[in-house]
PDB file of C-alpha atoms in Angstrom:
ATOM      1  CA  MET A  55      52.919 151.238-261.837  1.00 72.00           C
ATOM      2  CA  ASN A  56      54.844 152.820-258.992  1.00 88.00           C
ATOM      3  CA  LEU A  57      56.529 150.707-256.311  1.00 92.00           C
ATOM      4  CA  ARG A  58      57.781 152.423-253.144  1.00 95.00           C
ATOM      5  CA  ARG A  59      59.424 150.856-250.079  1.00 96.00           C
ATOM      6  CA  LEU A  60      57.019 150.918-247.144  1.00 97.00           C
ATOM      7  CA  GLY A  61      59.200 149.386-244.448  1.00 97.00           C
ATOM      8  CA  LYS A  62      60.170 146.241-242.555  1.00 97.00           C
ATOM      9  CA  VAL A  63      57.494 144.243-240.741  1.00 98.00           C
ATOM     10  CA  LEU A  64      57.960 144.544-236.968  1.00 98.00           C
ATOM     11  CA  HIS A  65      55.209 142.199-235.792  1.00 98.00           C
ATOM     12  CA  VAL A  66      51.620 141.090-236.218  1.00 98.00           C
ATOM     13  CA  SER A  67      49.122 142.639-233.780  1.00 97.00           C
ATOM     14  CA  LYS A  68      46.648 140.674-231.663  1.00 96.00           C
ATOM     15  CA  THR A  69      43.921 141.715-234.103  1.00 96.00           C
ATOM     16  CA  GLY A  70      45.922 140.356-237.070  1.00 96.00           C
ATOM     17  CA  SER A  71      47.191 143.634-238.529  1.00 98.00           C
ATOM     18  CA  ILE A  72      50.726 143.717-239.922  1.00 98.00           C
ATOM     19  CA  ILE A  73      52.717 146.494-238.184  1.00 99.00           C
ATOM     20  CA  LEU A  74      55.584 148.314-239.904  1.00 98.00           C
ATOM     21  CA  ARG A  75      57.640 151.445-239.308  1.00 96.00           C
ATOM     22  CA  THR A  76      58.036 153.822-242.224  1.00 96.00           C
ATOM     23  CA  GLN A  77      59.479 157.231-243.056  1.00 92.00           C
ATOM     24  CA  LYS A  78      56.789 158.584-245.373  1.00 89.00           C
ATOM     25  CA  ILE A  79      53.084 158.514-244.591  1.00 93.00           C
ATOM     26  CA  PRO A  80      51.157 156.322-247.061  1.00 95.00           C
ATOM     27  CA  GLY A  81      47.537 156.830-248.028  1.00 94.00           C
ATOM     28  CA  ILE A  82      44.889 154.751-246.270  1.00 97.00           C
ATOM     29  CA  GLY A  83      43.698 152.042-248.652  1.00 97.00           C
ATOM     30  CA  THR A  84      46.951 151.859-250.631  1.00 97.00           C
ATOM     31  CA  SER A  85      47.840 148.327-251.777  1.00 97.00           C
ATOM     32  CA  VAL A  86      50.805 146.627-250.110  1.00 98.00           C
ATOM     33  CA  VAL A  87      52.918 143.964-251.862  1.00 97.00           C
ATOM     34  CA  ASP A  88      56.073 141.949-251.201  1.00 96.00           C
ATOM     35  CA  LYS A  89      59.213 141.889-253.369  1.00 94.00           C
ATOM     36  CA  SER A  90      57.554 139.341-255.697  1.00 94.00           C
ATOM     37  CA  LEU A  91      54.612 141.737-256.181  1.00 94.00           C
ATOM     38  CA  ASP A  92      52.288 139.321-254.372  1.00 95.00           C
ATOM     39  CA  ARG A  93      49.449 141.260-252.737  1.00 96.00           C
ATOM     40  CA  ILE A  94      49.825 141.327-248.955  1.00 98.00           C
ATOM     41  CA  GLY A  95      46.976 143.685-248.025  1.00 98.00           C
ATOM     42  CA  THR A  96      46.024 147.347-247.728  1.00 98.00           C
ATOM     43  CA  VAL A  97      47.103 150.201-245.466  1.00 98.00           C
ATOM     44  CA  SER A  98      44.437 150.500-242.767  1.00 98.00           C
ATOM     45  CA  ASP A  99      45.965 152.936-240.254  1.00 98.00           C
ATOM     46  CA  VAL A 100      48.900 155.269-239.658  1.00 98.00           C
ATOM     47  CA  PHE A 101      49.877 156.161-236.090  1.00 97.00           C
ATOM     48  CA  GLY A 102      52.746 157.319-233.894  1.00 96.00           C
ATOM     49  CA  PRO A 103      55.241 160.158-234.426  1.00 94.00           C
ATOM     50  CA  VAL A 104      54.991 162.122-237.668  1.00 90.00           C
ATOM     51  CA  THR A 105      58.717 161.769-238.402  1.00 90.00           C
ATOM     52  CA  HIS A 106      58.741 157.934-238.227  1.00 91.00           C
ATOM     53  CA  PRO A 107      55.143 156.704-238.171  1.00 97.00           C
ATOM     54  CA  TYR A 108      53.895 153.173-237.767  1.00 98.00           C
ATOM     55  CA  VAL A 109      51.628 151.639-240.391  1.00 98.00           C
ATOM     56  CA  ALA A 110      48.977 148.968-239.876  1.00 99.00           C
ATOM     57  CA  VAL A 111      48.212 146.770-242.877  1.00 99.00           C
ATOM     58  CA  SER A 112      45.032 144.693-243.082  1.00 98.00           C
ATOM     59  CA  PRO A 113      46.183 141.419-244.639  1.00 98.00           C
ATOM     60  CA  ALA A 114      44.535 139.795-247.635  1.00 97.00           C
ATOM     61  CA  ASN A 115      42.641 136.572-246.839  1.00 94.00           C
ATOM     62  CA  ASN A 116      45.278 134.131-248.104  1.00 92.00           C
ATOM     63  CA  VAL A 117      48.342 135.725-246.456  1.00 95.00           C
ATOM     64  CA  ASP A 118      50.395 133.880-243.818  1.00 95.00           C
ATOM     65  CA  THR A 119      51.235 136.926-241.698  1.00 95.00           C
ATOM     66  CA  ASP A 120      53.723 135.143-239.422  1.00 92.00           C
ATOM     67  CA  ARG A 121      56.137 134.568-242.321  1.00 95.00           C
ATOM     68  CA  LEU A 122      56.294 138.324-242.986  1.00 97.00           C
ATOM     69  CA  VAL A 123      58.065 139.396-239.774  1.00 97.00           C
ATOM     70  CA  ASN A 124      61.385 141.119-240.650  1.00 97.00           C
ATOM     71  CA  ARG A 125      60.539 141.223-244.368  1.00 97.00           C
ATOM     72  CA  VAL A 126      60.364 144.447-246.360  1.00 98.00           C
ATOM     73  CA  LEU A 127      57.009 145.379-247.886  1.00 98.00           C
ATOM     74  CA  TYR A 128      56.230 147.889-250.617  1.00 98.00           C
ATOM     75  CA  LEU A 129      53.427 150.257-251.597  1.00 97.00           C
ATOM     76  CA  TYR A 130      51.907 149.506-254.980  1.00 93.00           C
ATOM     77  CA  GLU A 131      50.646 152.765-256.444  1.00 82.00           C
ATOM     78  CA  GLY A 132      49.369 152.335-259.911  1.00 70.00           C
TER      79      GLY A 132
END
């Protein structure tokens, strides 16, 4: 199991995606978790400048996305 900081949630888009800013580009489809290792969703898109890209996360069905704003999320690679 490898846990890597993805970034802090900036907002939730109109389509329901969780938007974060990160420093390293994650792989599409990588699992995203919170500090308790609860599954939040998967990386669905990376966009913006290469040096500090934005990441869109498609949330899992049971996730209350509004409570995630300003929280740090992590990549779960394992």
